[in-house]
Amino acid sequence: NAGVTQTPKFQVLKTGQSMTLQCAQDMNHEYMSWYRQDPGMGLRLIHYSVGAGITDQGEVPNGYNVSRSTTEDFPLRLLSAAPSQTSVYFCASSYSRTGSRYTEAFFGQGTRLTVV
Amino acid sequence: DQQVKQNSPSLSVQEGRISILNCDYTNSMFDYFLWYKKYPAEGPTFLISISSIKDKNEDGRFTVFLNKSAKHLSLHIVPSQPGDSAVYFCAASAEYTNAGKSTFGDGTTLTVKP
């Protein structure tokens, strides 16, 4: 299993450009999420999905769009990039364990995005 | 208002000694707590967790303690090894939500000196 795969690993955008960060998982996990990590800070939840066709906003959703058409993929779209979106983005997946709601998240290696 | 706080940005310990990383939370709805470890240029990886029905969970060299009345948890690493040098994040989830929707602290950078 590859786990959670994010592409690209690095990206430089100009202000106002749009792009899609890709995330794919091969563990058949029903839950997927996107976080951003700014320097010296923890991870903040951007968007979340509990299954194909179902998404929800996290703590910092503005400027981002998501969709979940398949269990495996959860792309994150930047609609009009701004310097404030310069950050490292992590995609994660997790699952529900029979008999317990307590499970951990599996993270991708991250996408380092710079908006100039 | 930051709901999960790690008040020590960094910690340095000698190899073989104990490392104690602390975490405080404010939301009384949190009932599941996790520690993740992160190396540079990699994603966080799960280390250990504890549910609110327990006050201690142990996994090898790693032990997590939970004090619900104080809304405080700590991660103990004994003995510490140079390979433990990383950023450690405390995370918390509220009842009926999944650990993929956690609230994270800002992290503590642990340096273990040989």
PDB file of C-alpha atoms in Angstrom:
ATOM      1  CA  ASN A   1       0.000   0.000   0.000  1.00  0.00           C
ATOM      2  CA  ALA A   2       1.219   3.477  -0.861  1.00  0.00           C
ATOM      3  CA  GLY A   3      -0.899   5.026   1.899  1.00  0.00           C
ATOM      4  CA  VAL A   4      -1.768   8.688   1.310  1.00  0.00           C
ATOM      5  CA  THR A   5      -0.169  10.252  -1.762  1.00  0.00           C
ATOM      6  CA  GLN A   6      -0.077  13.991  -2.360  1.00  0.00           C
ATOM      7  CA  THR A   7       0.979  15.750  -5.544  1.00  0.00           C
ATOM      8  CA  PRO A   8       2.750  17.989  -6.216  1.00  0.00           C
ATOM      9  CA  LYS A   9       5.317  18.149  -3.406  1.00  0.00           C
ATOM     10  CA  PHE A  10       6.242  21.749  -4.197  1.00  0.00           C
ATOM     11  CA  GLN A  11       4.400  24.502  -6.041  1.00  0.00           C
ATOM     12  CA  VAL A  12       4.887  28.221  -6.651  1.00  0.00           C
ATOM     13  CA  LEU A  13       1.860  30.226  -7.718  1.00  0.00           C
ATOM     14  CA  LYS A  14       1.307  33.820  -8.644  1.00  0.00           C
ATOM     15  CA  THR A  15      -1.377  35.774  -6.819  1.00  0.00           C
ATOM     16  CA  GLY A  16      -4.734  35.159  -8.453  1.00  0.00           C
ATOM     17  CA  GLN A  17      -3.839  31.853 -10.063  1.00  0.00           C
ATOM     18  CA  SER A  18      -5.861  28.755  -9.327  1.00  0.00           C
ATOM     19  CA  MET A  19      -4.667  25.207  -8.861  1.00  0.00           C
ATOM     20  CA  THR A  20      -5.641  21.825  -7.497  1.00  0.00           C
ATOM     21  CA  LEU A  21      -3.705  19.878  -4.896  1.00  0.00           C
ATOM     22  CA  GLN A  22      -4.195  16.186  -5.411  1.00  0.00           C
ATOM     23  CA  CYS A  23      -4.658  13.602  -2.668  1.00  0.00           C
ATOM     24  CA  ALA A  24      -5.229   9.881  -3.095  1.00  0.00           C
ATOM     25  CA  GLN A  25      -5.370   7.024  -0.612  1.00  0.00           C
ATOM     26  CA  ASP A  26      -5.394   3.294  -1.263  1.00  0.00           C
ATOM     27  CA  MET A  27      -6.491   2.085   2.170  1.00  0.00           C
ATOM     28  CA  ASN A  28     -10.248   2.294   1.483  1.00  0.00           C
ATOM     29  CA  HIS A  29     -10.652   4.806   4.307  1.00  0.00           C
ATOM     30  CA  GLU A  30     -13.984   6.567   4.414  1.00  0.00           C
ATOM     31  CA  TYR A  31     -12.721   9.748   6.092  1.00  0.00           C
ATOM     32  CA  MET A  32     -10.407  12.244   4.415  1.00  0.00           C
ATOM     33  CA  SER A  33      -9.314  15.718   5.426  1.00  0.00           C
ATOM     34  CA  TRP A  34      -7.105  18.623   4.444  1.00  0.00           C
ATOM     35  CA  TYR A  35      -4.972  20.570   6.889  1.00  0.00           C
ATOM     36  CA  ARG A  36      -2.612  23.475   6.511  1.00  0.00           C
ATOM     37  CA  GLN A  37       0.421  24.105   8.664  1.00  0.00           C
ATOM     38  CA  ASP A  38       1.924  27.556   8.947  1.00  0.00           C
ATOM     39  CA  PRO A  39       5.393  28.120  10.442  1.00  0.00           C
ATOM     40  CA  GLY A  40       5.482  27.555  14.206  1.00  0.00           C
ATOM     41  CA  MET A  41       1.875  26.497  14.289  1.00  0.00           C
ATOM     42  CA  GLY A  42      -0.096  23.328  14.449  1.00  0.00           C
ATOM     43  CA  LEU A  43      -2.286  21.844  11.762  1.00  0.00           C
ATOM     44  CA  ARG A  44      -5.566  23.594  11.058  1.00  0.00           C
ATOM     45  CA  LEU A  45      -8.437  21.778   9.397  1.00  0.00           C
ATOM     46  CA  ILE A  46      -9.551  23.213   6.045  1.00  0.00           C
ATOM     47  CA  HIS A  47     -12.144  20.725   4.761  1.00  0.00           C
ATOM     48  CA  TYR A  48     -13.290  17.291   5.685  1.00  0.00           C
ATOM     49  CA  SER A  49     -15.151  14.390   4.067  1.00  0.00           C
ATOM     50  CA  VAL A  50     -16.913  11.442   5.688  1.00  0.00           C
ATOM     51  CA  GLY A  51     -17.435   9.623   2.425  1.00  0.00           C
ATOM     52  CA  ALA A  52     -17.897  10.000  -1.323  1.00  0.00           C
ATOM     53  CA  GLY A  53     -20.210  12.891  -2.086  1.00  0.00           C
ATOM     54  CA  ILE A  54     -20.108  14.315   1.468  1.00  0.00           C
ATOM     55  CA  THR A  55     -17.882  17.209   2.496  1.00  0.00           C
ATOM     56  CA  ASP A  56     -17.845  19.665   5.365  1.00  0.00           C
ATOM     57  CA  GLN A  57     -15.971  22.820   6.290  1.00  0.00           C
ATOM     58  CA  GLY A  58     -13.249  22.882   8.873  1.00  0.00           C
ATOM     59  CA  GLU A  59     -11.689  25.739  10.794  1.00  0.00           C
ATOM     60  CA  VAL A  60     -10.191  27.683   7.847  1.00  0.00           C
ATOM     61  CA  PRO A  61     -12.223  26.911   4.685  1.00  0.00           C
ATOM     62  CA  ASN A  62     -12.219  30.321   2.981  1.00  0.00           C
ATOM     63  CA  GLY A  63     -10.502  30.366  -0.409  1.00  0.00           C
ATOM     64  CA  TYR A  64     -10.592  26.592  -0.792  1.00  0.00           C
ATOM     65  CA  ASN A  65     -12.960  24.186  -2.465  1.00  0.00           C
ATOM     66  CA  VAL A  66     -13.206  20.399  -2.240  1.00  0.00           C
ATOM     67  CA  SER A  67     -15.198  17.584  -3.735  1.00  0.00           C
ATOM     68  CA  ARG A  68     -15.176  13.840  -3.138  1.00  0.00           C
ATOM     69  CA  SER A  69     -16.417  11.858  -6.099  1.00  0.00           C
ATOM     70  CA  THR A  70     -14.630   8.631  -5.144  1.00  0.00           C
ATOM     71  CA  THR A  71     -13.476   7.024  -1.901  1.00  0.00           C
ATOM     72  CA  GLU A  72      -9.856   7.248  -3.032  1.00  0.00           C
ATOM     73  CA  ASP A  73      -9.501  10.889  -4.101  1.00  0.00           C
ATOM     74  CA  PHE A  74      -9.989  14.178  -2.286  1.00  0.00           C
ATOM     75  CA  PRO A  75      -8.613  17.139  -4.287  1.00  0.00           C
ATOM     76  CA  LEU A  76      -8.247  20.602  -2.784  1.00  0.00           C
ATOM     77  CA  ARG A  77      -8.808  23.568  -5.094  1.00  0.00           C
ATOM     78  CA  LEU A  78      -7.412  27.027  -4.544  1.00  0.00           C
ATOM     79  CA  LEU A  79      -9.790  29.319  -6.352  1.00  0.00           C
ATOM     80  CA  SER A  80      -7.668  32.505  -6.504  1.00  0.00           C
ATOM     81  CA  ALA A  81      -4.347  32.123  -4.725  1.00  0.00           C
ATOM     82  CA  ALA A  82      -3.296  34.755  -2.182  1.00  0.00           C
ATOM     83  CA  PRO A  83       0.031  35.168  -0.333  1.00  0.00           C
ATOM     84  CA  SER A  84      -1.804  34.281   2.904  1.00  0.00           C
ATOM     85  CA  GLN A  85      -2.266  30.789   1.483  1.00  0.00           C
ATOM     86  CA  THR A  86       1.472  30.181   1.495  1.00  0.00           C
ATOM     87  CA  SER A  87       1.709  27.136   3.712  1.00  0.00           C
ATOM     88  CA  VAL A  88       2.348  23.409   3.856  1.00  0.00           C
ATOM     89  CA  TYR A  89      -0.765  21.394   3.084  1.00  0.00           C
ATOM     90  CA  PHE A  90      -1.368  17.925   4.446  1.00  0.00           C
ATOM     91  CA  CYS A  91      -3.987  15.461   3.359  1.00  0.00           C
ATOM     92  CA  ALA A  92      -5.051  12.747   5.787  1.00  0.00           C
ATOM     93  CA  SER A  93      -7.298   9.721   5.796  1.00  0.00           C
ATOM     94  CA  SER A  94      -8.811   7.731   8.623  1.00  0.00           C
ATOM     95  CA  TYR A  95     -11.310   4.974   9.190  1.00  0.00           C
ATOM     96  CA  SER A  96     -13.924   3.753  11.575  1.00  0.00           C
ATOM     97  CA  ARG A  97     -13.002   0.646  13.489  1.00  0.00           C
ATOM     98  CA  THR A  98     -15.713  -1.857  14.310  1.00  0.00           C
ATOM     99  CA  GLY A  99     -16.676  -1.481  17.932  1.00  0.00           C
ATOM    100  CA  SER A 100     -14.731   1.730  18.449  1.00  0.00           C
ATOM    101  CA  ARG A 101     -14.868   5.249  17.133  1.00  0.00           C
ATOM    102  CA  TYR A 102     -11.295   5.832  18.191  1.00  0.00           C
ATOM    103  CA  THR A 103      -8.860   5.642  15.297  1.00  0.00           C
ATOM    104  CA  GLU A 104      -5.830   7.558  14.106  1.00  0.00           C
ATOM    105  CA  ALA A 105      -5.230   9.574  10.955  1.00  0.00           C
ATOM    106  CA  PHE A 106      -2.719   8.724   8.234  1.00  0.00           C
ATOM    107  CA  PHE A 107      -1.033  11.708   6.615  1.00  0.00           C
ATOM    108  CA  GLY A 108       0.542  12.331   3.246  1.00  0.00           C
ATOM    109  CA  GLN A 109       3.998  13.870   2.925  1.00  0.00           C
ATOM    110  CA  GLY A 110       2.641  17.333   2.306  1.00  0.00           C
ATOM    111  CA  THR A 111       2.597  19.951  -0.446  1.00  0.00           C
ATOM    112  CA  ARG A 112       4.691  23.055   0.144  1.00  0.00           C
ATOM    113  CA  LEU A 113       2.895  25.940  -1.564  1.00  0.00           C
ATOM    114  CA  THR A 114       4.311  29.424  -2.060  1.00  0.00           C
ATOM    115  CA  VAL A 115       2.145  32.228  -3.417  1.00  0.00           C
ATOM    116  CA  VAL A 116       4.062  35.247  -4.697  1.00  0.00           C
TER     117      VAL A 116
ATOM    118  CA  ASP B   1      -9.248  30.825  21.435  1.00  0.00           C
ATOM    119  CA  GLN B   2      -6.786  27.974  21.048  1.00  0.00           C
ATOM    120  CA  GLN B   3      -8.426  24.816  22.354  1.00  0.00           C
ATOM    121  CA  VAL B   4      -5.281  22.675  22.448  1.00  0.00           C
ATOM    122  CA  LYS B   5      -2.102  24.212  23.776  1.00  0.00           C
ATOM    123  CA  GLN B   6       1.451  22.984  23.940  1.00  0.00           C
ATOM    124  CA  ASN B   7       3.154  25.666  25.974  1.00  0.00           C
ATOM    125  CA  SER B   8       6.716  24.499  25.444  1.00  0.00           C
ATOM    126  CA  PRO B   9       7.882  25.143  21.873  1.00  0.00           C
ATOM    127  CA  SER B  10      11.044  23.130  22.466  1.00  0.00           C
ATOM    128  CA  LEU B  11      12.590  20.574  24.804  1.00  0.00           C
ATOM    129  CA  SER B  12      16.137  19.263  24.949  1.00  0.00           C
ATOM    130  CA  VAL B  13      17.100  16.093  26.839  1.00  0.00           C
ATOM    131  CA  GLN B  14      20.075  13.794  27.095  1.00  0.00           C
ATOM    132  CA  GLU B  15      19.981  10.371  25.502  1.00  0.00           C
ATOM    133  CA  GLY B  16      18.733   7.755  27.954  1.00  0.00           C
ATOM    134  CA  ARG B  17      16.834  10.247  30.117  1.00  0.00           C
ATOM    135  CA  ILE B  18      13.084  10.808  30.236  1.00  0.00           C
ATOM    136  CA  SER B  19      11.346  13.253  27.911  1.00  0.00           C
ATOM    137  CA  ILE B  20       8.065  14.737  29.130  1.00  0.00           C
ATOM    138  CA  LEU B  21       5.925  16.658  26.674  1.00  0.00           C
ATOM    139  CA  ASN B  22       2.858  18.478  27.940  1.00  0.00           C
ATOM    140  CA  CYS B  23      -0.469  19.448  26.442  1.00  0.00           C
ATOM    141  CA  ASP B  24      -3.464  21.353  27.833  1.00  0.00           C
ATOM    142  CA  TYR B  25      -6.954  21.601  26.403  1.00  0.00           C
ATOM    143  CA  THR B  26      -9.974  23.755  27.127  1.00  0.00           C
ATOM    144  CA  ASN B  27     -12.867  22.004  25.384  1.00  0.00           C
ATOM    145  CA  SER B  28     -14.528  19.597  27.817  1.00  0.00           C
ATOM    146  CA  MET B  29     -16.177  17.819  24.872  1.00  0.00           C
ATOM    147  CA  PHE B  30     -12.837  16.361  23.791  1.00  0.00           C
ATOM    148  CA  ASP B  31     -12.815  12.667  24.595  1.00  0.00           C
ATOM    149  CA  TYR B  32     -10.010  11.239  22.482  1.00  0.00           C
ATOM    150  CA  PHE B  33      -6.434  12.438  22.440  1.00  0.00           C
ATOM    151  CA  LEU B  34      -3.578  11.567  20.124  1.00  0.00           C
ATOM    152  CA  TRP B  35       0.107  12.275  19.813  1.00  0.00           C
ATOM    153  CA  TYR B  36       1.726  12.550  16.418  1.00  0.00           C
ATOM    154  CA  LYS B  37       5.411  12.732  15.588  1.00  0.00           C
ATOM    155  CA  LYS B  38       6.707  14.721  12.639  1.00  0.00           C
ATOM    156  CA  TYR B  39      10.109  14.728  10.986  1.00  0.00           C
ATOM    157  CA  PRO B  40      11.128  17.572   8.639  1.00  0.00           C
ATOM    158  CA  ALA B  41       9.667  17.338   5.129  1.00  0.00           C
ATOM    159  CA  GLU B  42       7.396  14.463   6.141  1.00  0.00           C
ATOM    160  CA  GLY B  43       3.785  14.197   7.215  1.00  0.00           C
ATOM    161  CA  PRO B  44       2.844  13.552  10.840  1.00  0.00           C
ATOM    162  CA  THR B  45       2.737   9.918  11.920  1.00  0.00           C
ATOM    163  CA  PHE B  46       0.576   8.542  14.688  1.00  0.00           C
ATOM    164  CA  LEU B  47       2.387   7.685  17.900  1.00  0.00           C
ATOM    165  CA  ILE B  48      -0.046   6.891  20.694  1.00  0.00           C
ATOM    166  CA  SER B  49      -3.557   7.776  21.812  1.00  0.00           C
ATOM    167  CA  ILE B  50      -5.806   7.715  24.845  1.00  0.00           C
ATOM    168  CA  SER B  51      -9.539   7.907  25.338  1.00  0.00           C
ATOM    169  CA  SER B  52     -11.123   9.879  28.153  1.00  0.00           C
ATOM    170  CA  ILE B  53     -12.215   6.719  29.957  1.00  0.00           C
ATOM    171  CA  LYS B  54      -8.567   5.964  30.736  1.00  0.00           C
ATOM    172  CA  ASP B  55      -5.868   7.863  32.588  1.00  0.00           C
ATOM    173  CA  LYS B  56      -2.865   6.051  31.157  1.00  0.00           C
ATOM    174  CA  ASN B  57      -1.890   4.249  27.987  1.00  0.00           C
ATOM    175  CA  GLU B  58       1.463   2.639  27.390  1.00  0.00           C
ATOM    176  CA  ASP B  59       3.171   1.450  24.216  1.00  0.00           C
ATOM    177  CA  GLY B  60       6.776   0.433  24.594  1.00  0.00           C
ATOM    178  CA  ARG B  61       8.879   3.471  25.492  1.00  0.00           C
ATOM    179  CA  PHE B  62       5.897   5.795  25.128  1.00  0.00           C
ATOM    180  CA  THR B  63       3.291   6.471  27.812  1.00  0.00           C
ATOM    181  CA  VAL B  64       0.497   9.008  27.691  1.00  0.00           C
ATOM    182  CA  PHE B  65      -1.144  10.241  30.886  1.00  0.00           C
ATOM    183  CA  LEU B  66      -4.488  12.006  30.990  1.00  0.00           C
ATOM    184  CA  ASN B  67      -5.733  14.186  33.852  1.00  0.00           C
ATOM    185  CA  LYS B  68      -9.303  15.081  32.924  1.00  0.00           C
ATOM    186  CA  SER B  69      -9.956  17.295  35.917  1.00  0.00           C
ATOM    187  CA  ALA B  70      -6.961  19.441  34.993  1.00  0.00           C
ATOM    188  CA  LYS B  71      -7.602  19.080  31.232  1.00  0.00           C
ATOM    189  CA  HIS B  72      -3.991  18.082  30.865  1.00  0.00           C
ATOM    190  CA  LEU B  73      -2.143  15.275  29.157  1.00  0.00           C
ATOM    191  CA  SER B  74       1.498  14.392  28.917  1.00  0.00           C
ATOM    192  CA  LEU B  75       3.671  12.125  26.808  1.00  0.00           C
ATOM    193  CA  HIS B  76       6.565  10.364  28.492  1.00  0.00           C
ATOM    194  CA  ILE B  77       9.384   8.848  26.465  1.00  0.00           C
ATOM    195  CA  VAL B  78      11.698   6.554  28.400  1.00  0.00           C
ATOM    196  CA  PRO B  79      14.504   6.151  27.576  1.00  0.00           C
ATOM    197  CA  SER B  80      14.882   8.920  25.042  1.00  0.00           C
ATOM    198  CA  GLN B  81      16.875   8.160  21.913  1.00  0.00           C
ATOM    199  CA  PRO B  82      18.417  10.493  19.303  1.00  0.00           C
ATOM    200  CA  GLY B  83      15.956   9.124  16.723  1.00  0.00           C
ATOM    201  CA  ASP B  84      13.139  10.561  18.850  1.00  0.00           C
ATOM    202  CA  SER B  85      14.240  14.061  17.858  1.00  0.00           C
ATOM    203  CA  ALA B  86      11.215  15.456  16.014  1.00  0.00           C
ATOM    204  CA  VAL B  87       8.224  17.753  16.429  1.00  0.00           C
ATOM    205  CA  TYR B  88       5.484  16.249  18.577  1.00  0.00           C
ATOM    206  CA  PHE B  89       1.898  17.344  18.128  1.00  0.00           C
ATOM    207  CA  CYS B  90      -0.881  16.823  20.595  1.00  0.00           C
ATOM    208  CA  ALA B  91      -4.339  16.465  19.009  1.00  0.00           C
ATOM    209  CA  ALA B  92      -7.844  16.118  20.376  1.00  0.00           C
ATOM    210  CA  SER B  93     -11.183  14.971  19.011  1.00  0.00           C
ATOM    211  CA  ALA B  94     -14.680  15.615  20.340  1.00  0.00           C
ATOM    212  CA  GLU B  95     -17.298  12.986  20.960  1.00  0.00           C
ATOM    213  CA  TYR B  96     -18.693  11.275  17.867  1.00  0.00           C
ATOM    214  CA  THR B  97     -16.157  12.835  15.519  1.00  0.00           C
ATOM    215  CA  ASN B  98     -13.334  11.031  13.859  1.00  0.00           C
ATOM    216  CA  ALA B  99      -9.635  11.386  14.558  1.00  0.00           C
ATOM    217  CA  GLY B 100      -9.251  12.754  11.036  1.00  0.00           C
ATOM    218  CA  LYS B 101     -11.069  15.841  12.279  1.00  0.00           C
ATOM    219  CA  SER B 102      -8.833  16.705  15.177  1.00  0.00           C
ATOM    220  CA  THR B 103      -7.752  19.961  16.767  1.00  0.00           C
ATOM    221  CA  PHE B 104      -3.975  20.238  16.979  1.00  0.00           C
ATOM    222  CA  GLY B 105      -1.588  22.032  19.300  1.00  0.00           C
ATOM    223  CA  ASP B 106       1.307  24.045  17.887  1.00  0.00           C
ATOM    224  CA  GLY B 107       3.841  21.298  18.552  1.00  0.00           C
ATOM    225  CA  THR B 108       6.925  20.799  20.709  1.00  0.00           C
ATOM    226  CA  THR B 109      10.314  20.267  19.094  1.00  0.00           C
ATOM    227  CA  LEU B 110      12.175  17.552  20.988  1.00  0.00           C
ATOM    228  CA  THR B 111      15.932  17.310  20.660  1.00  0.00           C
ATOM    229  CA  VAL B 112      17.634  14.274  22.163  1.00  0.00           C
ATOM    230  CA  LYS B 113      21.376  14.779  22.519  1.00  0.00           C
ATOM    231  CA  PRO B 114      23.718  11.785  22.269  1.00  0.00           C
TER     232      PRO B 114
END
